[in-house]
Short mmCIF file of C-alpha atoms in Angstrom, two decimals:
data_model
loop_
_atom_site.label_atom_id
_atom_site.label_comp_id
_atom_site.label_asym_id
_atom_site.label_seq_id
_atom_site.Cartn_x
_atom_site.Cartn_y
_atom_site.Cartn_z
CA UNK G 1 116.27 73.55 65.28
CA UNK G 2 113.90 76.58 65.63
CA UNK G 3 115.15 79.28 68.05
CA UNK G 4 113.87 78.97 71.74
CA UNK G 5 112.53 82.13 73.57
CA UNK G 6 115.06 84.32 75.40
CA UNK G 7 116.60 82.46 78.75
CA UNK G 8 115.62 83.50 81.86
CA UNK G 9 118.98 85.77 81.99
CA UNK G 10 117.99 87.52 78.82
CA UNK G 11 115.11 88.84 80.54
CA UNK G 12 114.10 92.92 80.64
CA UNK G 13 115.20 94.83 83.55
CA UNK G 14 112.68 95.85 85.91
CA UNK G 15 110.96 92.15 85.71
CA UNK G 16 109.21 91.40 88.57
CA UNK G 17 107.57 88.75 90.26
CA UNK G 18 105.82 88.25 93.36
CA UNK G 19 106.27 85.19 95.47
CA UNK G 20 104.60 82.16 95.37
CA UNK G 21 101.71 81.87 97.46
CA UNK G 22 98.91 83.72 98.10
CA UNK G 23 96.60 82.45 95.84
CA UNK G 24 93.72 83.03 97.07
CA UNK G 25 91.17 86.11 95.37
CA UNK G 26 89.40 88.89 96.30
CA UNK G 27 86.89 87.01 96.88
CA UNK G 28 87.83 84.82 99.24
CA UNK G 29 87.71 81.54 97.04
CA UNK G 30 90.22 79.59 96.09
CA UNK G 31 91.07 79.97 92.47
CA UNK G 32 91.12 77.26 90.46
CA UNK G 33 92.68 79.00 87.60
CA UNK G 34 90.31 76.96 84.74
CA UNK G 35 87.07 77.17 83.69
CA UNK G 36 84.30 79.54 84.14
CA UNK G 37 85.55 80.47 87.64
CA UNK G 38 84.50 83.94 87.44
CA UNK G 39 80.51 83.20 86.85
CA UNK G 40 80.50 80.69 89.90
CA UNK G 41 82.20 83.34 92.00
CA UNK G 42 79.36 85.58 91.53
CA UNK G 43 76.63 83.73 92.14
CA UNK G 44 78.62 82.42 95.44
CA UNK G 45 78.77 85.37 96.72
CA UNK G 46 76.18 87.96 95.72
CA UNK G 47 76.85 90.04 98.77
CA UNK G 48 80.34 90.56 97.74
CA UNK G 49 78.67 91.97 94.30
CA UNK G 50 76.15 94.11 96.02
CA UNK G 51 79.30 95.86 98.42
CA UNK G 52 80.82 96.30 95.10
CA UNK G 53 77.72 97.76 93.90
CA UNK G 54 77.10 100.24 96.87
CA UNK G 55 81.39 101.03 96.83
CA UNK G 56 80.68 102.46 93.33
CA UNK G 57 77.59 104.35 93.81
CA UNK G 58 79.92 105.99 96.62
CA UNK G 59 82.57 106.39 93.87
CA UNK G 60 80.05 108.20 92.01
CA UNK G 61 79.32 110.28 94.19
CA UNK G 62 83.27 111.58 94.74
CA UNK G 63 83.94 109.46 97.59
CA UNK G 64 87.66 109.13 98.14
CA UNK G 65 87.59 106.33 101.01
CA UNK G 66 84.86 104.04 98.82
CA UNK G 67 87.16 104.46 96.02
CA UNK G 68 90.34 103.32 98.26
CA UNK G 69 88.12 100.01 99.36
CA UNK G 70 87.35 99.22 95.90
CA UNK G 71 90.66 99.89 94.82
CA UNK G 72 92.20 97.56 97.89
CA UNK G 73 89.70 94.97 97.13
CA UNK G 74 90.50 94.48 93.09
CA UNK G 75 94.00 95.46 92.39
CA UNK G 76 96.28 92.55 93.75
CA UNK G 77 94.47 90.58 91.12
CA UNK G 78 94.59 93.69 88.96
CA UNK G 79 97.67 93.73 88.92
CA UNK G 80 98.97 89.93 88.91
CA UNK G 81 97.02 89.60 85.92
CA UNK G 82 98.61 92.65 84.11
CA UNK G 83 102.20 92.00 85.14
CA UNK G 84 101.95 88.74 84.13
CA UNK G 85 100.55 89.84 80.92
CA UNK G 86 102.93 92.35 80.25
CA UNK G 87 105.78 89.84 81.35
CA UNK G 88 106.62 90.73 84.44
CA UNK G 89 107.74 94.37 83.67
CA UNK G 90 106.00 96.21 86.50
CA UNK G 91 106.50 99.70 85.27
CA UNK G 92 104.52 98.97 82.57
CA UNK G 93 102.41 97.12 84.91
CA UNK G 94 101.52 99.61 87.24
CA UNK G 95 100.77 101.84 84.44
CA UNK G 96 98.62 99.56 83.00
CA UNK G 97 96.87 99.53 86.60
CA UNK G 98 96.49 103.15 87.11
CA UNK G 99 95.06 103.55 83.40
CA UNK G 100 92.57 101.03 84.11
CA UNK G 101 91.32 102.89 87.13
CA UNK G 102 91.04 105.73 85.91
CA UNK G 103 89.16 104.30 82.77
CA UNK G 104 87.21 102.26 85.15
CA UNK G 105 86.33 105.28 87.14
CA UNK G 106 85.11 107.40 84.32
CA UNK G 107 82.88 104.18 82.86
CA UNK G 108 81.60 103.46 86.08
CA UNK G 109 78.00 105.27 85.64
CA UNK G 110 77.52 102.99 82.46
CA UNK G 111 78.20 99.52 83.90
CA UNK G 112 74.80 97.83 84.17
CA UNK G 113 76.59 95.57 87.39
CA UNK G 114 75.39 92.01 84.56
CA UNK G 115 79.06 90.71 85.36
CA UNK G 116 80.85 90.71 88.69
CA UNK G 117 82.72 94.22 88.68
CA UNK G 118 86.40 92.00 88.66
CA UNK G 119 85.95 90.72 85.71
CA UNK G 120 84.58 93.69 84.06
CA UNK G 121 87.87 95.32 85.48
CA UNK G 122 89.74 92.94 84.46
CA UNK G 123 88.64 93.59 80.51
CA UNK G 124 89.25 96.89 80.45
CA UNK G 125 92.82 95.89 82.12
CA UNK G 126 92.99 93.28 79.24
CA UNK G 127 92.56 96.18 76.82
CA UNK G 128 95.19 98.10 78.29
CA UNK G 129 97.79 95.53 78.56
CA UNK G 130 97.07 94.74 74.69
CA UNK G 131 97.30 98.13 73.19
CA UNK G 132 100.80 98.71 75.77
CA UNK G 133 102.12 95.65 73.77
CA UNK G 134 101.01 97.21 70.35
CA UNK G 135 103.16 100.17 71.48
CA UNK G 136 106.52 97.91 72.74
CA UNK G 137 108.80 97.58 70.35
CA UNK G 138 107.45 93.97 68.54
CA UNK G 139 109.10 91.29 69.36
CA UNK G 140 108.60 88.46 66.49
CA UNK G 141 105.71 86.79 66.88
CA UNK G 142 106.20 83.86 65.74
CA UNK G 143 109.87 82.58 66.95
CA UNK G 144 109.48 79.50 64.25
CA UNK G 145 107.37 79.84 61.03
CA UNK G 146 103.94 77.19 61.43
CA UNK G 147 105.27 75.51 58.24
CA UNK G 148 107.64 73.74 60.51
CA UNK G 149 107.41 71.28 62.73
CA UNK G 150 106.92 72.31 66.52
CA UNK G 151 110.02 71.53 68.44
CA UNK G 152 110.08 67.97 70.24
CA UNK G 153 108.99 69.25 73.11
CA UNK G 154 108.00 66.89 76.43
CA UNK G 155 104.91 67.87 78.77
CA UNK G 156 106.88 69.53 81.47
CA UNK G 157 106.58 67.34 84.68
CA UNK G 158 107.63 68.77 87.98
CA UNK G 159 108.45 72.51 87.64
CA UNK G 160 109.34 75.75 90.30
CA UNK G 161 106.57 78.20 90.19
CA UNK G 162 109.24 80.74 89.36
CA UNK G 163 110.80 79.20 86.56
CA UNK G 164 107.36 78.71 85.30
CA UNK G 165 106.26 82.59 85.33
CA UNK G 166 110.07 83.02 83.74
CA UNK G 167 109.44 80.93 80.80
CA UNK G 168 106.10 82.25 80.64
CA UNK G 169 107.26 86.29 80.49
CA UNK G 170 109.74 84.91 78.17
CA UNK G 171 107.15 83.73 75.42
CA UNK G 172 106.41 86.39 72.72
CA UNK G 173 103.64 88.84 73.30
CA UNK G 174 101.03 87.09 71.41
CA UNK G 175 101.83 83.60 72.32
CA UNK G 176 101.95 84.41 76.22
CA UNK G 177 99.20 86.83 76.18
CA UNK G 178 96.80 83.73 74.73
CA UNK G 179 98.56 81.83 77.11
CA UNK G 180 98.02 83.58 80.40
CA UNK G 181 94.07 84.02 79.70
CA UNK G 182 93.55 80.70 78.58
CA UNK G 183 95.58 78.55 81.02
CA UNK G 184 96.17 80.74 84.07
CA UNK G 185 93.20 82.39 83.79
CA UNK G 186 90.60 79.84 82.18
CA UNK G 187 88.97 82.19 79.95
CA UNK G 188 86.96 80.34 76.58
CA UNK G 189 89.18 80.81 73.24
CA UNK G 190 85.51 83.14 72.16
CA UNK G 191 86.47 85.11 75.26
CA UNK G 192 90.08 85.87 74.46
CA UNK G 193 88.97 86.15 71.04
CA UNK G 194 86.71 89.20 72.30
CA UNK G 195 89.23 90.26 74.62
CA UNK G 196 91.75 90.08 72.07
CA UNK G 197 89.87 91.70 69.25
CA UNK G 198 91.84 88.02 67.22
CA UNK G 199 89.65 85.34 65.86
CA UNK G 200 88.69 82.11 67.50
CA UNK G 201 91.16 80.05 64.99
CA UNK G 202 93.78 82.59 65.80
CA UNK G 203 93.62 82.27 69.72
CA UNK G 204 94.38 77.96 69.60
CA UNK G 205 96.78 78.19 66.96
CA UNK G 206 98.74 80.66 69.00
CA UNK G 207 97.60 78.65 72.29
CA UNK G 208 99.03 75.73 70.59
CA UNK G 209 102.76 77.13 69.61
CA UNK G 210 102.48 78.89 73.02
CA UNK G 211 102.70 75.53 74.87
CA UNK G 212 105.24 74.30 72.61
CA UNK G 213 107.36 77.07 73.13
CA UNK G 214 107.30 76.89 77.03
CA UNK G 215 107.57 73.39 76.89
CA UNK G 216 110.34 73.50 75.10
CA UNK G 217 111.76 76.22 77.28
CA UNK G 218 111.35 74.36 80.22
CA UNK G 219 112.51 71.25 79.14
CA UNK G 220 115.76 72.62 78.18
CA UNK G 221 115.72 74.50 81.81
CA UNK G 222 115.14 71.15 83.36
CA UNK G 223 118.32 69.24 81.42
CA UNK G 224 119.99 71.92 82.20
CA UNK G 225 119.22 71.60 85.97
CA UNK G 226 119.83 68.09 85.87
CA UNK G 227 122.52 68.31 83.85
CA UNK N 1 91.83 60.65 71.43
CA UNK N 2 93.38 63.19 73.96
CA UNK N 3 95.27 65.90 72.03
CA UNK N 4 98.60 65.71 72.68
CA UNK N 5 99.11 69.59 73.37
CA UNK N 6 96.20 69.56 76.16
CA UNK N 7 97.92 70.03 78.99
CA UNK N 8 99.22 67.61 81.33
CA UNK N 9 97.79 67.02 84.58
CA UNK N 10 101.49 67.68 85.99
CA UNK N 11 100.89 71.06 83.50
CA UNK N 12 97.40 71.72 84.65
CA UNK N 13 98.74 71.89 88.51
CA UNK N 14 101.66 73.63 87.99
CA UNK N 15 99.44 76.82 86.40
CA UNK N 16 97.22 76.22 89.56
CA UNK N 17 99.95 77.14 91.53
CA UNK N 18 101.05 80.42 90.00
CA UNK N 19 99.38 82.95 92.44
CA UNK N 20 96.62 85.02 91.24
CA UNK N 21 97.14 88.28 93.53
CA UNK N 22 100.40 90.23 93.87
CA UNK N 23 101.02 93.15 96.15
CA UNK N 24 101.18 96.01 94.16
CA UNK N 25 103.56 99.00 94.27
CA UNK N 26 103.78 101.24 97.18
CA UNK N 27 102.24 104.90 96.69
CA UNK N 28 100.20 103.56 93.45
CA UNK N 29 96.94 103.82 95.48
CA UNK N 30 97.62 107.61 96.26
CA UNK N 31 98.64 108.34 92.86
CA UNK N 32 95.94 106.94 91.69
CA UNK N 33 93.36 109.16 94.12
CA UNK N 34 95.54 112.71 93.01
CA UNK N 35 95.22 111.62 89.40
CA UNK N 36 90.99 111.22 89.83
CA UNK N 37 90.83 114.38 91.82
CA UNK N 38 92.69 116.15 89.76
CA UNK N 39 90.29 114.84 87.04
CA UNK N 40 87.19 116.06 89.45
CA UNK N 41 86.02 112.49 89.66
CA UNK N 42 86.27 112.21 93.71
CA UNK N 43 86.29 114.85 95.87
CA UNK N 44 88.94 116.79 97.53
CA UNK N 45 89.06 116.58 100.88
CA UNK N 46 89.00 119.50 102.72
CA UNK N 47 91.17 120.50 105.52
CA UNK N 48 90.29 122.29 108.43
CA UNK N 49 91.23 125.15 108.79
CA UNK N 50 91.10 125.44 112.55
CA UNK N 51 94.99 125.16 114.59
CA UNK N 52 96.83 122.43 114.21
CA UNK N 53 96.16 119.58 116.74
CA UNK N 54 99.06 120.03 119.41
CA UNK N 55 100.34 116.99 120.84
CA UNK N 56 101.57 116.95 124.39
CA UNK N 57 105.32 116.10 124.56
CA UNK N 58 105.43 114.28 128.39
CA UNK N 59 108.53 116.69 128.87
CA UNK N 60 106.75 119.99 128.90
CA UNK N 61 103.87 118.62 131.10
CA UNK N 62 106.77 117.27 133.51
CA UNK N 63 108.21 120.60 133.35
CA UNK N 64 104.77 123.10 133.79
CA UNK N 65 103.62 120.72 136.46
CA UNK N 66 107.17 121.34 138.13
CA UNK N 67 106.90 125.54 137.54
CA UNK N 68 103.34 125.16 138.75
CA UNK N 69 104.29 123.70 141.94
CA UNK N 70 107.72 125.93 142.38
CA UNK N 71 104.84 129.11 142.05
CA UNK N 72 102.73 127.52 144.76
CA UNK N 73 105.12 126.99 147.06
CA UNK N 74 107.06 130.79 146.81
CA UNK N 75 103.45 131.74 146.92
CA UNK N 76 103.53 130.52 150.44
CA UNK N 77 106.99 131.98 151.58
CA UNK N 78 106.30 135.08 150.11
CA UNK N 79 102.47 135.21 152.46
CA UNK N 80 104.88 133.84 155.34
CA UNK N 81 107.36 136.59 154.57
CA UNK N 82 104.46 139.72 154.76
CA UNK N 83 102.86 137.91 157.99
CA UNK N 84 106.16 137.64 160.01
CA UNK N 85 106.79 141.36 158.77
CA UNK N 86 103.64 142.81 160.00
CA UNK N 87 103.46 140.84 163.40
CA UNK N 88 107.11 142.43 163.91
CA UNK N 89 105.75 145.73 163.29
CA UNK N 90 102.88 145.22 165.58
CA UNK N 91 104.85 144.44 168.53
CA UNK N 92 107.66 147.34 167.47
CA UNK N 93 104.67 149.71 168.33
CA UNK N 94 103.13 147.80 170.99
CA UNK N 95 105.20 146.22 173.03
CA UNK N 96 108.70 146.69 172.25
CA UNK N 97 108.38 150.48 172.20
CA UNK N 98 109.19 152.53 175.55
CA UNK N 99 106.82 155.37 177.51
CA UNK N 100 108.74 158.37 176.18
CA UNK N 101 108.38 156.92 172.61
CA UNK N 102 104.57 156.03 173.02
CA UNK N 103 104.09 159.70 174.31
CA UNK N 104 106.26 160.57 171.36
CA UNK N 105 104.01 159.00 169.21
CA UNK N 106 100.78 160.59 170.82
CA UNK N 107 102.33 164.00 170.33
CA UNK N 108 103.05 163.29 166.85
CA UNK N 109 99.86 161.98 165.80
CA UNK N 110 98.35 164.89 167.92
CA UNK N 111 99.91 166.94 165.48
CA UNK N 112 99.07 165.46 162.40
CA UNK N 113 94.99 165.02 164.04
CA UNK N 114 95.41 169.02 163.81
CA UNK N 115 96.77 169.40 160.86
CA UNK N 116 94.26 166.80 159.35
CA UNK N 117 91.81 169.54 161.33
CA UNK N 118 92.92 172.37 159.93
CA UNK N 119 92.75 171.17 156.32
CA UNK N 120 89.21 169.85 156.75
CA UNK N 121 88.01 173.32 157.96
CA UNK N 122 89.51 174.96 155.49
CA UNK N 123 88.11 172.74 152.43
CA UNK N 124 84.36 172.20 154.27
CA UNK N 125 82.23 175.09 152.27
CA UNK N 126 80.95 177.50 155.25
CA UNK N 127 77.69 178.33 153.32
CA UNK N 128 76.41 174.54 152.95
CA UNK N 129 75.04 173.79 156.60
CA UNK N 130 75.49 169.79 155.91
CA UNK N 131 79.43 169.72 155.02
CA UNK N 132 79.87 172.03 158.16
CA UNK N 133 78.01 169.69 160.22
CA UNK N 134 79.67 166.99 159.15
CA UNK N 135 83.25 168.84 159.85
CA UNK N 136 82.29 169.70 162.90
CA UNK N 137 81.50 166.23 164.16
CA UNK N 138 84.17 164.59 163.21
CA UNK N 139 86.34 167.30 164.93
CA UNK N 140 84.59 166.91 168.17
CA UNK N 141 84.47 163.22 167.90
CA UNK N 142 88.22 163.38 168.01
CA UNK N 143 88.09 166.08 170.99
CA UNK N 144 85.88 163.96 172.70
CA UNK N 145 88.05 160.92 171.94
CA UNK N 146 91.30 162.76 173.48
CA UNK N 147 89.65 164.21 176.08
CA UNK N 148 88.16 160.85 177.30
CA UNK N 149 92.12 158.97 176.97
CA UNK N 150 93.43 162.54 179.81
CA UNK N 151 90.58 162.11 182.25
CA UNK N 152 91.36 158.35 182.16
CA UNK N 153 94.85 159.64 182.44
CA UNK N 154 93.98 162.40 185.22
CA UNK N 155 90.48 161.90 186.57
CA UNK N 156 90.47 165.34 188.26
CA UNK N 157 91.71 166.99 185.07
CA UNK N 158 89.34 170.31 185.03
CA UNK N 159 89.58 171.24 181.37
CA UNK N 160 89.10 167.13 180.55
CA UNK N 161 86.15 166.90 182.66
CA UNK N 162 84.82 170.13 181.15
CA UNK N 163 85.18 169.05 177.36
CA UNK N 164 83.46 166.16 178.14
CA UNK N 165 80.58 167.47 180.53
CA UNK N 166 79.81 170.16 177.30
CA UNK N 167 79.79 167.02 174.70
CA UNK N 168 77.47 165.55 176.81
CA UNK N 169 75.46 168.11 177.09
CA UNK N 170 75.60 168.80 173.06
CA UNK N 171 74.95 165.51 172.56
CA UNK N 172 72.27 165.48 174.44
CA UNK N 173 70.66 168.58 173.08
CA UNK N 174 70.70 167.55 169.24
CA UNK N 175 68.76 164.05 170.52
CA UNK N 176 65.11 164.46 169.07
CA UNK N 177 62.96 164.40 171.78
CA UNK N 178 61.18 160.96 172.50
CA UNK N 179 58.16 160.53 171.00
CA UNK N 180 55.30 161.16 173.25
CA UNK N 181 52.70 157.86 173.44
CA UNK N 182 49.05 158.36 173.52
CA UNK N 183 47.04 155.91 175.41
CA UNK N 184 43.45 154.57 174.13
CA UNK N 185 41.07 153.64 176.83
CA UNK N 186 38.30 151.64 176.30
#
């Protein structure tokens, strides 16, 4: 049998989760965590854009307290997405977050305002997050070769929210990073392609193991629970 | 033909209710600010440089109201004080004193009215006509004065009666005489 990802006990130190709950975003809508959420956000609420908007002409112009609305307004989801990128290790999470402002801060005069200023966050966040993983000390990729068969694992059924972001930091790198975009966050397979800088074919096929992997994870976490 | 790795509906719910915002660490917000304006990308604010804002502590207002109020009222005992002081005074002099003191007292200010005489003859400059004028009135004003208080005294004093028959006279002789009026008839 192929080796399962680390147990929840094996995890880093440092890992960090929030609660469950508040899952509502900075928007105000409630996120539906699939599909193209991000587009119908924008055109629901324009005026949300065009605060955005006048927050970072504000920005531009030096403004501390615009920069502190902004900043309030974005980085819960900033962050959330990073941390849970990064698997749960919020050192390397807020780093991630305070790189991305500053970025953020020094692109801001070239951001032509065609995508809601989250998401455009949110890529260079993406970026981040992928080159602090190219940094980590690698973790294999792949924890069973493709030649093999996929373990026999069940569609998880009724699962804790924790134990779900557990097996989910647990995954390796690649796998989760594919993972959280695609199923948490509902972006296209050409998006995390993009985001990525990995090919179309390469985002399902790790998609697929991905699921296999925390499947299996949590169905062993579940017999053992019941067990 | 559903593919057996799409998710589950089960799946599909439980990744709907991961939460999508998380609080994020205390003090990353000001780093974040130092870090872009240390960079130059937002301003630093500038602080005033006027005196700190001092806030009241309700202690020290208790306690100035309370010295406020303990000056105010020694204020008034001390005013009480110098008023009961002078009002003895007054009625040592007046009334409490006897006949041989008060003519004590006459003989003594007598003195000094001389003395106070002498001095003011001797400093008035004999060649300017005004200052020796005005000497010289303000000794017979006082001879006057005195010599009015003994014929009150002793009506039939001759010397008193004297003095004040030749003031009367003087008096009368430095008056300008009245002007004369000149009648228009028509």
């Amino acid at each position: 049998m192929p080796p399962l990802p680390a147990k929840v006990a094996d995890r880093a130190p440092g890992n960090h989760y929030p609660r469950r709950g508040n899952k509502g975003d900075e928007y105000g809508t409630p996120s539906s965590g699939h599909g193209p959420h991000r587009v119908s956000r924008a055109m629901a609420l324009p005026n949300l854009i065009e605060h955005d908007r006048a927050l970072a002409s504000q920005v531009l112009a030096g403004d501390e307290l615009a920069f502190r609305e902004l900043y309030r307004r974005h980085t819960p989801r900033l962050y959330q997405l990073v941390l849970r990128l990064l698997g749960g290790r919020d050192a390397d999470a807020e780093d991630a977050v305070q790189e991305t402002w500053l970025k953020a801060t020094e692109r801001l005069d070239r951001f032509r305002w065609e995508c809601a200023f989250g998401t455009w966050l949110s890529a260079i966040a993406l970026n981040i997050a992928r080159e602090q993983m190219r940094r980590r000390i690698r973790r294999p990729e792949a924890d069973w070769p493709e030649d093999l068969d996929p373990p026999a694992a069940a569609p998880f059924d009724v699962v804790d929210s924790m134990d779900l972001e557990h097996a989910v930091a647990d995954l390796p790198d690649g796998y989760r990073a594919v993972l959280v975009l695609h199923d948490v966050e509902g972006y296209t397979h050409e998006e995390i392609g993009l985001a990525l800088g990995i090919a179309e074919g390469t985002s399902k096929s790790q998609l697929f193991w991905a699921r296999q992997a925390l499947r299996a994870a949590l169905g062993g976490r579940q017999k053992g629970t019941s067990a | 033909m559903t593919d057996p790795n799409d998710l589950t509906p089960a799946e599909r719910r439980a990744f709907e209710a991961l939460p999508r915002e998380a609080k994020p660490p205390t003090g990353l917000e000001d780093r974040t600010v130092a870090l872009l304006q240390a960079r130059g990308v937002l301003a630093v604010p500038l602080r005033p440089l006027a005196m700190p804002t001092r806030r009241w502590h309700p202690a020290w207002l208790v306690g100035a109201l309370a010295a406020s109020l303990a000056l105010f009222a020694s204020g008034i005992a001390v005013g009480q004080f110098l008023g009961a002081r002078s009002a003895t005074i007054a009625a040592a002099v007046g009334l409490g004193s006897s006949l041989a003191e008060r003519t004590q007292q006459v003989r003594r200010t007598g003195s000094e009215y001389v003395a106070a005489l002498s001095a003011l003859l001797q400093e008035t400059d004999s060649s300017d006509a005004a200052s020796r004028q005005r000497a010289t009135e303000a000794a017979l004003g006082a001879l006057g004065a005195a010599a009015q208080e003994v014929s009150r005294l002793a009506p039939s004093d001759p010397l008193a009666a004297a003095v004040l028959r030749g003031l009367t006279e003087r008096r009368r002789a430095s008056q300008p005489p009245p002007p004369t009026r000149t009648v228009v008839w028509y």
